PDB file of C-alpha atoms in Angstrom:
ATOM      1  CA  UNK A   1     -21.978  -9.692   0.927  1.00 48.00           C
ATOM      2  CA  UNK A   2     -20.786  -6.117   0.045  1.00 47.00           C
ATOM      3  CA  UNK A   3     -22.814  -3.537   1.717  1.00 49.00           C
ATOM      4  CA  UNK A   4     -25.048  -0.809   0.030  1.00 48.00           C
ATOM      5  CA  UNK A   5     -23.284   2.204  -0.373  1.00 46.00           C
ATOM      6  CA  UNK A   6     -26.415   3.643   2.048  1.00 42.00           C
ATOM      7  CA  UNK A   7     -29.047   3.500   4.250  1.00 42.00           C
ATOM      8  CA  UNK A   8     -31.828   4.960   5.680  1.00 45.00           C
ATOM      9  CA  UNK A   9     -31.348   7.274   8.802  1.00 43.00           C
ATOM     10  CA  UNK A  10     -33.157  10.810   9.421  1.00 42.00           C
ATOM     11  CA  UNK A  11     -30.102  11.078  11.849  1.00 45.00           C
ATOM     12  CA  UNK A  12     -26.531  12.179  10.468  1.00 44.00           C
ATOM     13  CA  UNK A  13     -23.093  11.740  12.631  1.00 49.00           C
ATOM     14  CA  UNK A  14     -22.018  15.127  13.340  1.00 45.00           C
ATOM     15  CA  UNK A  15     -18.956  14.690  11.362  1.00 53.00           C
ATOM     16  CA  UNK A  16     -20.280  14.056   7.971  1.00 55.00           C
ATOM     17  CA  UNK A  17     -20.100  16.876   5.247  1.00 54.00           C
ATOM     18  CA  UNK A  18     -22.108  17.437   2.262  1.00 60.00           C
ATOM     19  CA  UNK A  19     -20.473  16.084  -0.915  1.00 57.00           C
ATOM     20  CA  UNK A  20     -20.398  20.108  -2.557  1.00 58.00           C
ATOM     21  CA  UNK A  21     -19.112  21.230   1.571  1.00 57.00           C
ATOM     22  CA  UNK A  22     -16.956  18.376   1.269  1.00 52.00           C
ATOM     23  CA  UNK A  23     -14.903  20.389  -2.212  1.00 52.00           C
ATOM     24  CA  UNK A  24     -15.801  23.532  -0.341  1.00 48.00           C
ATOM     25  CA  UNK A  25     -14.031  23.307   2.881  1.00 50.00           C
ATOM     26  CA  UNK A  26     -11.129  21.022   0.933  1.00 52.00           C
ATOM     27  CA  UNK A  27     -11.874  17.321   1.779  1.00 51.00           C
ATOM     28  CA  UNK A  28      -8.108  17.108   0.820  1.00 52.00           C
ATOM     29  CA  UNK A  29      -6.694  19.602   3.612  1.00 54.00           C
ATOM     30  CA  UNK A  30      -6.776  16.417   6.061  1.00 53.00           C
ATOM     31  CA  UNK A  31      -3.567  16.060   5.164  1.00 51.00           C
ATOM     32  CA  UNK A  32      -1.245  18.953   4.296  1.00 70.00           C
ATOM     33  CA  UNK A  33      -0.610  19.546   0.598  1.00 81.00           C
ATOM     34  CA  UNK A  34       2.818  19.564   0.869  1.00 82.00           C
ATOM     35  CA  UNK A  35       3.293  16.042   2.288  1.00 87.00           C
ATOM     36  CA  UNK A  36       0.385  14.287  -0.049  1.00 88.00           C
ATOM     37  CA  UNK A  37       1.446  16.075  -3.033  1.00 89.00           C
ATOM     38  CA  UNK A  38       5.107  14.256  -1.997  1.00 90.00           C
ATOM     39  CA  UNK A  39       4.306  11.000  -1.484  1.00 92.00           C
ATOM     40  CA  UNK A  40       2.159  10.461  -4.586  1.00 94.00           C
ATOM     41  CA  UNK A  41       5.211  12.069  -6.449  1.00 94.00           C
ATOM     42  CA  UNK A  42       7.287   9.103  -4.923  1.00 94.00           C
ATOM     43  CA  UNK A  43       4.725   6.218  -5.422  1.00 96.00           C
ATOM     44  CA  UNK A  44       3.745   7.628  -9.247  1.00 95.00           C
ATOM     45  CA  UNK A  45       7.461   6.764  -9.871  1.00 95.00           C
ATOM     46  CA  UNK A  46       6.218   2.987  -9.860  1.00 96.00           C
ATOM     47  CA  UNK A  47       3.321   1.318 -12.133  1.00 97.00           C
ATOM     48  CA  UNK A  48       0.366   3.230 -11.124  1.00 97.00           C
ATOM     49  CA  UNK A  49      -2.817   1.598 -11.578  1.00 98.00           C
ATOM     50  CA  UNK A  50      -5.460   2.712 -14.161  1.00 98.00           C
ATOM     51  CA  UNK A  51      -8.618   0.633 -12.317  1.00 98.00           C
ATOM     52  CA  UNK A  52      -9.222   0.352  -8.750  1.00 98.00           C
ATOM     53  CA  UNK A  53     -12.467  -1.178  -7.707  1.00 98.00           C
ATOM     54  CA  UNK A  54     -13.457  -1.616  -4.172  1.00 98.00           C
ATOM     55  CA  UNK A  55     -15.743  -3.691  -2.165  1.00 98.00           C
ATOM     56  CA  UNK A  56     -17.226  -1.180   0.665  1.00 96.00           C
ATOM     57  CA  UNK A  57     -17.641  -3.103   3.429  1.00 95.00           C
ATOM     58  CA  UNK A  58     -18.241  -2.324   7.026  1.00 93.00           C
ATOM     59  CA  UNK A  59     -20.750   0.360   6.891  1.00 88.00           C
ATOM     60  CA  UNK A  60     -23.266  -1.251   9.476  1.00 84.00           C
ATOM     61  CA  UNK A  61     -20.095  -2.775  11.743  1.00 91.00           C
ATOM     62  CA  UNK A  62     -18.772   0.817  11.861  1.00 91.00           C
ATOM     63  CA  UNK A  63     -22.145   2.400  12.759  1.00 87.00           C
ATOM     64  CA  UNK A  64     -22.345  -0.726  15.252  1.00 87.00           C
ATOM     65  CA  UNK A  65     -18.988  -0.175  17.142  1.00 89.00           C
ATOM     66  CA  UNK A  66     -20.116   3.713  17.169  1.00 89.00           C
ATOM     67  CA  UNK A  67     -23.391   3.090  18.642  1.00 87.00           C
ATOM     68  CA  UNK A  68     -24.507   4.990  16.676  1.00 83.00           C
ATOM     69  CA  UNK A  69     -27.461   4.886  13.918  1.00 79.00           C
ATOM     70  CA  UNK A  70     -26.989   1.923  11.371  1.00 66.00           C
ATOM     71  CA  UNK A  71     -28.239   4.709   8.405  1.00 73.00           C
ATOM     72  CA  UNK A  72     -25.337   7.171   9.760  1.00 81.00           C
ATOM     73  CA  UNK A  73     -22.743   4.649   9.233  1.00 82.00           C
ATOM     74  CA  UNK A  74     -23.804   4.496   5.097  1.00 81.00           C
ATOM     75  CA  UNK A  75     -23.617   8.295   5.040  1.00 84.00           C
ATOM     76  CA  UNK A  76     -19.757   8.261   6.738  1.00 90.00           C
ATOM     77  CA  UNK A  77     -19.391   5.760   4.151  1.00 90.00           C
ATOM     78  CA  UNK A  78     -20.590   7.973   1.212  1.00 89.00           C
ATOM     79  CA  UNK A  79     -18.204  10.655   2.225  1.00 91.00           C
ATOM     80  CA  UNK A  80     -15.458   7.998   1.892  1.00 94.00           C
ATOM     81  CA  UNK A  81     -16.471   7.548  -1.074  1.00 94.00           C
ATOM     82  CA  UNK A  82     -16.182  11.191  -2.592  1.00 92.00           C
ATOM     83  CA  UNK A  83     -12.754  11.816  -0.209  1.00 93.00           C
ATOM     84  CA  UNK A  84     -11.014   8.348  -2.384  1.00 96.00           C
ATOM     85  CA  UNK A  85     -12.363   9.508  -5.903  1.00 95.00           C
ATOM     86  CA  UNK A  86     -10.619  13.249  -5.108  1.00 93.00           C
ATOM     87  CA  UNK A  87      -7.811  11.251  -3.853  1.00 94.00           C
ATOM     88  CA  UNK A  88      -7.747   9.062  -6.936  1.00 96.00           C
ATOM     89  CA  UNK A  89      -8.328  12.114  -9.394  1.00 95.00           C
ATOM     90  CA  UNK A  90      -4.984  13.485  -7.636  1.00 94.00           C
ATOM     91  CA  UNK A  91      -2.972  10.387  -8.391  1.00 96.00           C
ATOM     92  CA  UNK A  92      -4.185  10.110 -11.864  1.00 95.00           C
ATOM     93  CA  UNK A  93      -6.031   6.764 -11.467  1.00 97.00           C
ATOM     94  CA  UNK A  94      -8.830   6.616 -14.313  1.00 97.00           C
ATOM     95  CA  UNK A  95     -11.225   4.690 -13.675  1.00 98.00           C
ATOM     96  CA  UNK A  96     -13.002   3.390 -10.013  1.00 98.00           C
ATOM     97  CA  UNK A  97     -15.607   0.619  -9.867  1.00 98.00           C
ATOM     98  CA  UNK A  98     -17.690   0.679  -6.636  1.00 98.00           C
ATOM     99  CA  UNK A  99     -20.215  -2.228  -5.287  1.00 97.00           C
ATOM    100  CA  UNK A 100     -22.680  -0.318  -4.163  1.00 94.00           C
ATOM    101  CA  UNK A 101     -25.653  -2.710  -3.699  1.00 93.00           C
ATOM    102  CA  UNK A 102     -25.845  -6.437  -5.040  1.00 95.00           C
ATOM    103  CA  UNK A 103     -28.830  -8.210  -6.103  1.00 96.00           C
ATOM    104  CA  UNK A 104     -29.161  -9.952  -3.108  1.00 93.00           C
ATOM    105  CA  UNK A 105     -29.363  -7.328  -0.612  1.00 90.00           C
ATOM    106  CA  UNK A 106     -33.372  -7.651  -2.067  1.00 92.00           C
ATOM    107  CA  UNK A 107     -33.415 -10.590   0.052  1.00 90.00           C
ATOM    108  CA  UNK A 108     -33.015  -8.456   3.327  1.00 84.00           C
ATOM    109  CA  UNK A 109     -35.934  -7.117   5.157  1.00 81.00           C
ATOM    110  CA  UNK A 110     -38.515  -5.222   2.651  1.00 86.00           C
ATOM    111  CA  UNK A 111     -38.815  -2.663   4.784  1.00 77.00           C
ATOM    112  CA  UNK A 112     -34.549  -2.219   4.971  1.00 74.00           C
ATOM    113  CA  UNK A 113     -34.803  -2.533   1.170  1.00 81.00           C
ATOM    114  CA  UNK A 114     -37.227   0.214   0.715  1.00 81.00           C
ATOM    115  CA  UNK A 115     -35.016   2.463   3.107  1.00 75.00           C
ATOM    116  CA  UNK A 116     -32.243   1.879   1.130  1.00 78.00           C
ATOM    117  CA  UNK A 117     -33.400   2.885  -1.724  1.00 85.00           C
ATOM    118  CA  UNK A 118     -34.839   5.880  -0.370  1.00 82.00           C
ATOM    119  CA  UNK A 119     -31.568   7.267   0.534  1.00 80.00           C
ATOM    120  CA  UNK A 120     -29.811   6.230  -3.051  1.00 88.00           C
ATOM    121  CA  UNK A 121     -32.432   8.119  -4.604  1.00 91.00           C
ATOM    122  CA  UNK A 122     -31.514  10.822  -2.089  1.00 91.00           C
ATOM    123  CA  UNK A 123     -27.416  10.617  -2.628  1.00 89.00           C
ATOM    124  CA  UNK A 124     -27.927  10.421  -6.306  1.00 93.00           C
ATOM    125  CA  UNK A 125     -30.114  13.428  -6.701  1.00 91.00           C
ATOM    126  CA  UNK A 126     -27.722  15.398  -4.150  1.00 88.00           C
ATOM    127  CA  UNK A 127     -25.059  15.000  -6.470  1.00 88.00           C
ATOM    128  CA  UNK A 128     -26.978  15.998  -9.141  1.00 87.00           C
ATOM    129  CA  UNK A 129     -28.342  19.084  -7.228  1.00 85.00           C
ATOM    130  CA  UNK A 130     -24.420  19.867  -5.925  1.00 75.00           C
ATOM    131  CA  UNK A 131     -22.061  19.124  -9.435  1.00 74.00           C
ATOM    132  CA  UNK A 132     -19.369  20.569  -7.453  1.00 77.00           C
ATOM    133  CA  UNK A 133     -17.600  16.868  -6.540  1.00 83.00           C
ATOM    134  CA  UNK A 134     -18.496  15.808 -10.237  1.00 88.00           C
ATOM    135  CA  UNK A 135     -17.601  19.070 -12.100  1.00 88.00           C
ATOM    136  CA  UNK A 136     -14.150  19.315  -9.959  1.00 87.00           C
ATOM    137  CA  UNK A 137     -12.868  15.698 -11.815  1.00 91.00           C
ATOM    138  CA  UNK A 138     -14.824  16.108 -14.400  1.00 93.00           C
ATOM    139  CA  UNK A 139     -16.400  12.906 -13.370  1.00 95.00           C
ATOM    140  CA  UNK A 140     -18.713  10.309 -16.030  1.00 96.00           C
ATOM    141  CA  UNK A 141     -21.056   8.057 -13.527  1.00 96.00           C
ATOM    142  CA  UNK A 142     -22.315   4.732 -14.872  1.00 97.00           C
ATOM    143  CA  UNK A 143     -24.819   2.434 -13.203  1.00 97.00           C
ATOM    144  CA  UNK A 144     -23.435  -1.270 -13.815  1.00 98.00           C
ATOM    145  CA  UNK A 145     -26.391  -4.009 -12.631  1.00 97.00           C
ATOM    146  CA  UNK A 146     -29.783  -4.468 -13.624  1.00 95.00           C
ATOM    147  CA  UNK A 147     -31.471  -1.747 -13.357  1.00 95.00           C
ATOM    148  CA  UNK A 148     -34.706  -2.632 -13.770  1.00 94.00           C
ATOM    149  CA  UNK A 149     -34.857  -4.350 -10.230  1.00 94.00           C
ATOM    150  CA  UNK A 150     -34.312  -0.543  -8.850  1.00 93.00           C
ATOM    151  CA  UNK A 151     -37.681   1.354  -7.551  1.00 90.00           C
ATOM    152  CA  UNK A 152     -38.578   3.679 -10.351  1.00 92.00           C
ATOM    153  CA  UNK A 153     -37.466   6.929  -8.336  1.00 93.00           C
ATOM    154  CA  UNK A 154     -33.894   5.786  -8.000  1.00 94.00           C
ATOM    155  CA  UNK A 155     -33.369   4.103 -11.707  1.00 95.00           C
ATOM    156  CA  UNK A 156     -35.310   7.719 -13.200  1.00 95.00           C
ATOM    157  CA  UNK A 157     -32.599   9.359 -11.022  1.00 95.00           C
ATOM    158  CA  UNK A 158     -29.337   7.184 -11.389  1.00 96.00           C
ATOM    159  CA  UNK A 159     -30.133   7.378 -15.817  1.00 96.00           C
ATOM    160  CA  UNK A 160     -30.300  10.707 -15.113  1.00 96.00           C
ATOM    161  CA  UNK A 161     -27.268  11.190 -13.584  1.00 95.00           C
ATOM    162  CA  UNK A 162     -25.662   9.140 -16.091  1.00 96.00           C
ATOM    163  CA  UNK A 163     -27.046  11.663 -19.068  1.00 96.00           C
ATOM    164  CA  UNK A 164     -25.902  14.686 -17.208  1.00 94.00           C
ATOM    165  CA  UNK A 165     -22.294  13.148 -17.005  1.00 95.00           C
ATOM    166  CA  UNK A 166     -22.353  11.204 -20.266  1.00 95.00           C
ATOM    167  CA  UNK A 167     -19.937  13.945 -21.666  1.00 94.00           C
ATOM    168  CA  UNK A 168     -17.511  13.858 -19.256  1.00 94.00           C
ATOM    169  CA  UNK A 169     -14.018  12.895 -19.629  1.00 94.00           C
ATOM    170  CA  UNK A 170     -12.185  12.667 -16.544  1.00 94.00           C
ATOM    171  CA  UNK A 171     -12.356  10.234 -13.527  1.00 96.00           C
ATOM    172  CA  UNK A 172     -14.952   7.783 -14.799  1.00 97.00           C
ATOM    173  CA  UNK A 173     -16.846   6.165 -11.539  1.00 97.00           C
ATOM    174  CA  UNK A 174     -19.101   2.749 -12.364  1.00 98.00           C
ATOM    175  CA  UNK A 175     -21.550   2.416  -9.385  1.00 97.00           C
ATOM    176  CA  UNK A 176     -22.501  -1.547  -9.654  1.00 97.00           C
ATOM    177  CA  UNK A 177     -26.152  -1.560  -8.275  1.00 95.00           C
ATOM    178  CA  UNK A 178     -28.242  -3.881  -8.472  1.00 96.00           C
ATOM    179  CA  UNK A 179     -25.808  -5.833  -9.434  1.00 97.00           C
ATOM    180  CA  UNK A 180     -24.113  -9.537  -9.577  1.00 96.00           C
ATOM    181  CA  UNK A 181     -21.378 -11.355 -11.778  1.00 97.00           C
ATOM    182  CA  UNK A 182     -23.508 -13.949 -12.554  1.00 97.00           C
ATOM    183  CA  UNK A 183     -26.155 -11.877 -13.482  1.00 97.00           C
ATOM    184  CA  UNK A 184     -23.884 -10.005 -15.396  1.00 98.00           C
ATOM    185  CA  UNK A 185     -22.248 -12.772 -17.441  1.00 97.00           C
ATOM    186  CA  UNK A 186     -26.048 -14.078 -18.093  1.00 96.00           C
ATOM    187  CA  UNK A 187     -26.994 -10.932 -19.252  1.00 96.00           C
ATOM    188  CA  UNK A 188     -24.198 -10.472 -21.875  1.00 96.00           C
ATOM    189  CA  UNK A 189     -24.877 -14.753 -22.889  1.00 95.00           C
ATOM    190  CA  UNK A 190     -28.330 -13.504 -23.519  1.00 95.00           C
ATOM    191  CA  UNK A 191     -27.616 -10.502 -25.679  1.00 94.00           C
ATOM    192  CA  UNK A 192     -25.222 -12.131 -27.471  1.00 94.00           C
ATOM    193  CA  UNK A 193     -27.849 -15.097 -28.645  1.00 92.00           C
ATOM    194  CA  UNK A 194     -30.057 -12.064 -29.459  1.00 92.00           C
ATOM    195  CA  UNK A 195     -27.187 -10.704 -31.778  1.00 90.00           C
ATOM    196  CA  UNK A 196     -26.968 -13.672 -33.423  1.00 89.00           C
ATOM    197  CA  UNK A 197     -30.539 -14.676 -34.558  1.00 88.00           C
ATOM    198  CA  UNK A 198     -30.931 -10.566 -35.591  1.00 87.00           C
ATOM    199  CA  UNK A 199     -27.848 -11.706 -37.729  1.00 85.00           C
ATOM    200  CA  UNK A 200     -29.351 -14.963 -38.751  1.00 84.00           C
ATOM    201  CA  UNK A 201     -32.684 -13.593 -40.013  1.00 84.00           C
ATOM    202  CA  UNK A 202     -30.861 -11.044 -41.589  1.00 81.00           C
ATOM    203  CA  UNK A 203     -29.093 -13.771 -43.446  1.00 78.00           C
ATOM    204  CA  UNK A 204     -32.109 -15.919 -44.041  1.00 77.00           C
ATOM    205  CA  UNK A 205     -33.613 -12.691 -45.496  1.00 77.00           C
ATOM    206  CA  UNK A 206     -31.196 -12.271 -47.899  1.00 72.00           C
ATOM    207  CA  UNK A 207     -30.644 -15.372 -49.143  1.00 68.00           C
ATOM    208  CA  UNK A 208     -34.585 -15.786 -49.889  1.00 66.00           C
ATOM    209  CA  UNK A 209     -34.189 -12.839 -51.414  1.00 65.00           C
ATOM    210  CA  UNK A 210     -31.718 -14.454 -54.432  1.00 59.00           C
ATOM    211  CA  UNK A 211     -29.043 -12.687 -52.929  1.00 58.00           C
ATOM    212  CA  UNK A 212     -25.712 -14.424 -51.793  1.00 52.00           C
ATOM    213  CA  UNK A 213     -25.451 -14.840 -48.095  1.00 51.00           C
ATOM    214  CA  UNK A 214     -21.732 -14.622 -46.729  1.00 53.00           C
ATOM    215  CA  UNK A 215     -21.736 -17.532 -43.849  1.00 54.00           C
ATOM    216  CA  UNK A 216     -20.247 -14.810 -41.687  1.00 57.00           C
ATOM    217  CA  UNK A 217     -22.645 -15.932 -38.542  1.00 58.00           C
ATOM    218  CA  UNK A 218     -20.947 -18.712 -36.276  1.00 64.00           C
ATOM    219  CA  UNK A 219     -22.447 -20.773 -33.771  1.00 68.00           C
ATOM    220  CA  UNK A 220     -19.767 -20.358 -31.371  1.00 80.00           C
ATOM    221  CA  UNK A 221     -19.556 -17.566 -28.757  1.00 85.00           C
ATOM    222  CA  UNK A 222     -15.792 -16.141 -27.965  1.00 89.00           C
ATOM    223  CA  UNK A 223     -14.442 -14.611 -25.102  1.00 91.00           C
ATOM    224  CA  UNK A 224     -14.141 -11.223 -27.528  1.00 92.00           C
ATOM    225  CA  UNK A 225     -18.182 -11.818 -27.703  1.00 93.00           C
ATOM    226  CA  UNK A 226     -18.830 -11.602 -23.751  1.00 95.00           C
ATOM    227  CA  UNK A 227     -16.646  -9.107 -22.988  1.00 95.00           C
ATOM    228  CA  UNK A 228     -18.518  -6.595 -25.706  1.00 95.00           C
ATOM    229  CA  UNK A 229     -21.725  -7.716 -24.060  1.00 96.00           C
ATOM    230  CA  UNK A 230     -20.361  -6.965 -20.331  1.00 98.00           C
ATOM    231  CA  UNK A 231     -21.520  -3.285 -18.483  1.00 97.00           C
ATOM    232  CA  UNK A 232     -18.028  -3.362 -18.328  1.00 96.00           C
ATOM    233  CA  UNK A 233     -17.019  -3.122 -21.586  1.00 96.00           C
ATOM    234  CA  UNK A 234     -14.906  -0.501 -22.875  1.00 93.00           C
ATOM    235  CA  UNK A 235     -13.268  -0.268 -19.633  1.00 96.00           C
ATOM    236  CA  UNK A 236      -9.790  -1.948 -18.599  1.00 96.00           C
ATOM    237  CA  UNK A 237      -9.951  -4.614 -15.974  1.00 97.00           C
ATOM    238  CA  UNK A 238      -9.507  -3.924 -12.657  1.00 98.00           C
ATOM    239  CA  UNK A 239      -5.518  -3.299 -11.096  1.00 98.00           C
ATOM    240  CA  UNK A 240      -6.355  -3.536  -7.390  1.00 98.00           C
ATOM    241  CA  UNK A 241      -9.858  -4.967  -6.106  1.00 98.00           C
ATOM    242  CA  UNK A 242      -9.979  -3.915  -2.415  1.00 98.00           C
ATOM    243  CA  UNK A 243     -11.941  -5.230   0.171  1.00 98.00           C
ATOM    244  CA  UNK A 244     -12.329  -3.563   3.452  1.00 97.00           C
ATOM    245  CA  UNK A 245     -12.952  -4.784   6.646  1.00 96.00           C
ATOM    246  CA  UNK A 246     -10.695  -7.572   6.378  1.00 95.00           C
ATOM    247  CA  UNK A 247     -13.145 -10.032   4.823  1.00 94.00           C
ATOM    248  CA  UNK A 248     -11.627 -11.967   1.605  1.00 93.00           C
ATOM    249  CA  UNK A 249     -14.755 -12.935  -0.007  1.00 94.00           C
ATOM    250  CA  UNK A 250     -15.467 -11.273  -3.729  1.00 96.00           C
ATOM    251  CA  UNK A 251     -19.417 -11.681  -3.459  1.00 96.00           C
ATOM    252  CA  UNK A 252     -20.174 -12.285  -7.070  1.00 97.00           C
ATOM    253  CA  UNK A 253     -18.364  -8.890  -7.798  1.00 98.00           C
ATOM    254  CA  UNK A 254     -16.493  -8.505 -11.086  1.00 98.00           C
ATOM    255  CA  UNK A 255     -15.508 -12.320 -11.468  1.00 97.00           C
ATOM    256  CA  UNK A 256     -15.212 -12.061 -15.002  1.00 97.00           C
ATOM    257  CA  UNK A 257     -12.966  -8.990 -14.964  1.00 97.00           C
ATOM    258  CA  UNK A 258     -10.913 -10.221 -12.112  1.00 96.00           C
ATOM    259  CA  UNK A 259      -8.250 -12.682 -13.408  1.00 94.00           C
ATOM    260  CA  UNK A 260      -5.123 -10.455 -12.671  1.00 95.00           C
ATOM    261  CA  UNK A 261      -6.057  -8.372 -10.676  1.00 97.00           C
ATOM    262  CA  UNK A 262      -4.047  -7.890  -7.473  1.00 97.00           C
ATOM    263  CA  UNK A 263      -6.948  -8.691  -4.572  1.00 97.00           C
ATOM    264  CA  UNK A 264      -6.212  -7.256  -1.210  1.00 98.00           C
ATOM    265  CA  UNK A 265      -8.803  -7.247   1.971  1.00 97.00           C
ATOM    266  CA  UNK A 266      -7.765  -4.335   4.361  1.00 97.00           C
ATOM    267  CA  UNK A 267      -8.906  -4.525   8.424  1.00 96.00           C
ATOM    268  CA  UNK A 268     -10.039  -0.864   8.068  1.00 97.00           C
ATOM    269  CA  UNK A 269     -14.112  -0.767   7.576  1.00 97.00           C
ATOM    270  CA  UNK A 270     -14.646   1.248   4.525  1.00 96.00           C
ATOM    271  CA  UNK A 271     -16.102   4.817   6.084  1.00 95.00           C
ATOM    272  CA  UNK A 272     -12.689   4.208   7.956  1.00 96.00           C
ATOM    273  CA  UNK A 273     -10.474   3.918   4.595  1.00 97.00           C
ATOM    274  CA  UNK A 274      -8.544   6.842   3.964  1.00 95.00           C
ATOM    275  CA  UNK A 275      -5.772   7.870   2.177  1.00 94.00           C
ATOM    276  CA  UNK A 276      -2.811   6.910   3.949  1.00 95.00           C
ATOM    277  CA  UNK A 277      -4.424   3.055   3.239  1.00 97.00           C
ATOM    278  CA  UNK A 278      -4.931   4.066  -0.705  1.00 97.00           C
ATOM    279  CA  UNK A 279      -1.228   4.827  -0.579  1.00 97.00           C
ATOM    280  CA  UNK A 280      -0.421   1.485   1.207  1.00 97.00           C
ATOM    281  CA  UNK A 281      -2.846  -0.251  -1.811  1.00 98.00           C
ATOM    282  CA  UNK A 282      -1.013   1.189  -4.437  1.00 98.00           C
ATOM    283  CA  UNK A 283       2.344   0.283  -2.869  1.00 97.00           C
ATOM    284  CA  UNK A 284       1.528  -3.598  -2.341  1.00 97.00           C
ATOM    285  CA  UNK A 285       0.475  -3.692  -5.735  1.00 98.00           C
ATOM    286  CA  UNK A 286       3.695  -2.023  -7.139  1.00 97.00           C
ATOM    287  CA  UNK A 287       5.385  -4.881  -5.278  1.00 96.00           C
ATOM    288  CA  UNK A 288       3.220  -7.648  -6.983  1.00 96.00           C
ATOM    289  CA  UNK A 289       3.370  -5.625 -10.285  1.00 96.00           C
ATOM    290  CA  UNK A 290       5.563  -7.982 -11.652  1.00 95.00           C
ATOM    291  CA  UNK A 291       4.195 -11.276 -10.755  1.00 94.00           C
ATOM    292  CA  UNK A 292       1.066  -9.997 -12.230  1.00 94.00           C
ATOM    293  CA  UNK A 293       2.741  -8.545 -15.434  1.00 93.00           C
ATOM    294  CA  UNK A 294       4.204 -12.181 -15.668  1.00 92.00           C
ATOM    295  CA  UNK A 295       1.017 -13.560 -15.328  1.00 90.00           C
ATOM    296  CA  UNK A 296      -0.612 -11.424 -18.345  1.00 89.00           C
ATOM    297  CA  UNK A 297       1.846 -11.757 -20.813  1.00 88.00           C
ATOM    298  CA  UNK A 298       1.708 -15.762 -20.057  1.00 87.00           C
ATOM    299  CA  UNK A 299      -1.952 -15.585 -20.894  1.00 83.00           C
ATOM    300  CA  UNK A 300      -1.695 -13.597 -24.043  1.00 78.00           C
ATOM    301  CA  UNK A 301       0.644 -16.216 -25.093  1.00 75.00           C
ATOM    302  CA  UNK A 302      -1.513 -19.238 -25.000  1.00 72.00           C
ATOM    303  CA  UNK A 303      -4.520 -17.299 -26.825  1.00 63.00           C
TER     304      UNK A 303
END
């Protein structure tokens, strides 16, 4: 199951920058200018993909193999997280889904659950506190999941952060916590029933009324329906869906947006993920680009 994006830990590994020190200092400088700037001038030459969402898993295993503390190994993980968006901002990639917690990580310890979202509440507010990150990519946050499972502190703080960047129209990051695909696809069943008795009584209304009613409202629910209904909606499906750590396993993420997307489960554990193996990402899926493509247009057809 895909790790939370953090956990709790007083103690920080020395090597782990502020998100607003991270833009500061140039997370980018790891690598000189010259060379990055070159090789995503060479890979933009293929398709470039508009979607990437990852899987970030490996946070615990990489605190684990550290020996050091399991909450330190979420935080090295959150600053992989910022370093990848500014990477992605520079390569022109739109849109990045993240699973950041899923439903049921409740099932862990309570008192793991409550760290956890101690230290969301914490990461959220920082980047509220420190727009620098968000402001430099010009960034619109979403919360995908059910947000009503989150501990008031962290849903009060995560719809705030989604007001404050509401107007934004760069990079647009979807944070999926607390969140499942099956919850999701219930969710969007249920609020599409809802639609149609509103429409129904509507219809009744009208029609007891002595006015005509049109028939418009069908029994039947389309594919068209769901997706309106999804979190995701209004965004394009996913391009790549990466996996770190090597496992293959989706975990109830994105399974209805998922169909062509090109899946690929790297051995690096996600605080280890960096940009040479975003560059490698985009490359495999340039290569599969076309089988993919195929795939699509094959699809449209038979609709």
């Amino acid at each position: 199951m895909a790790e939370s994006l953090i956990a709790c830990s007083p103690k920080v590994d020395p090597k782990i920058e502020k998100p607003d020190e991270m833009v500061t200092a140039g997370v980018l400088a790891s690598l000189p200018n010259f060379l990055r700037k070159c090789l995503i001038a060479v890979i933009s030459y293929g398709p470039m993909p508009k979607h990437i969402a990852f899987i970030m898993d490996g946070n615990r295993r990489y605190a684990k193999f550290r020996s050091i503390q399991q909450g330190a190994g979420h935080r090295v993980g959150f600053s992989a997280l910022i370093a990848n968006l500014l990477y992605c901002y520079e390569m022109g990639v739109k849109y990045i889904t993240v699973y950041a917690f899923s439903i049921d990580n409740f099932k862990r310890d309570p008192s793991e659950v409550q760290s956890l979202m101690q230290l969301m509440e914490e990461k959220i507010n920082e980047l509220l506190d420190s727009r620098s990150v968000i402001n430099k990519i010009n960034c619109k946050i979403n919360f995908w999941g059910n947000l009503d499972l989150l501990a008031e502190p962290v849903r009060l703080a995560a719809q705030k952060l989604m007001a404050s960047t509401a107007g934004s129209t760069g990079l647009v990051l979807s944070v999926c916590m607390p969140y499942n695909s099956t919850s999701e696809i219930v969710n969007a069943v249920n609020e599409v029933c809802a639609e149609r008795r509103e429409m129904l009584q509507r219809e009744h209304a009208s029609d007891s009324n002595g006015q005509a009613a049109n028939n418009s409202v069908h029994s039947e629910i389309s594919v068209a329906d769901l997706d309106r209904h999804m979190y995701s909606a209004g965004c394009p499906d996913p391009d790549i869906v990466i996996r770190t750590s090597g496992e293959t396993r989706l975990s109830n993420f994105l399974l209805w947006q998922t169909t062509f997307s090109h899946l690929q489960n790297p051995g690096p554990l996600w605080p280890e993920f960096s940009f040479k193996h975003l560059v490698w990402a985009i490359l495999k899926y340039q290569g599969a680009y076309p089988y993919l493509e195929q795939n699509r247009n094959v699809a449209k057809k038979q609709l």
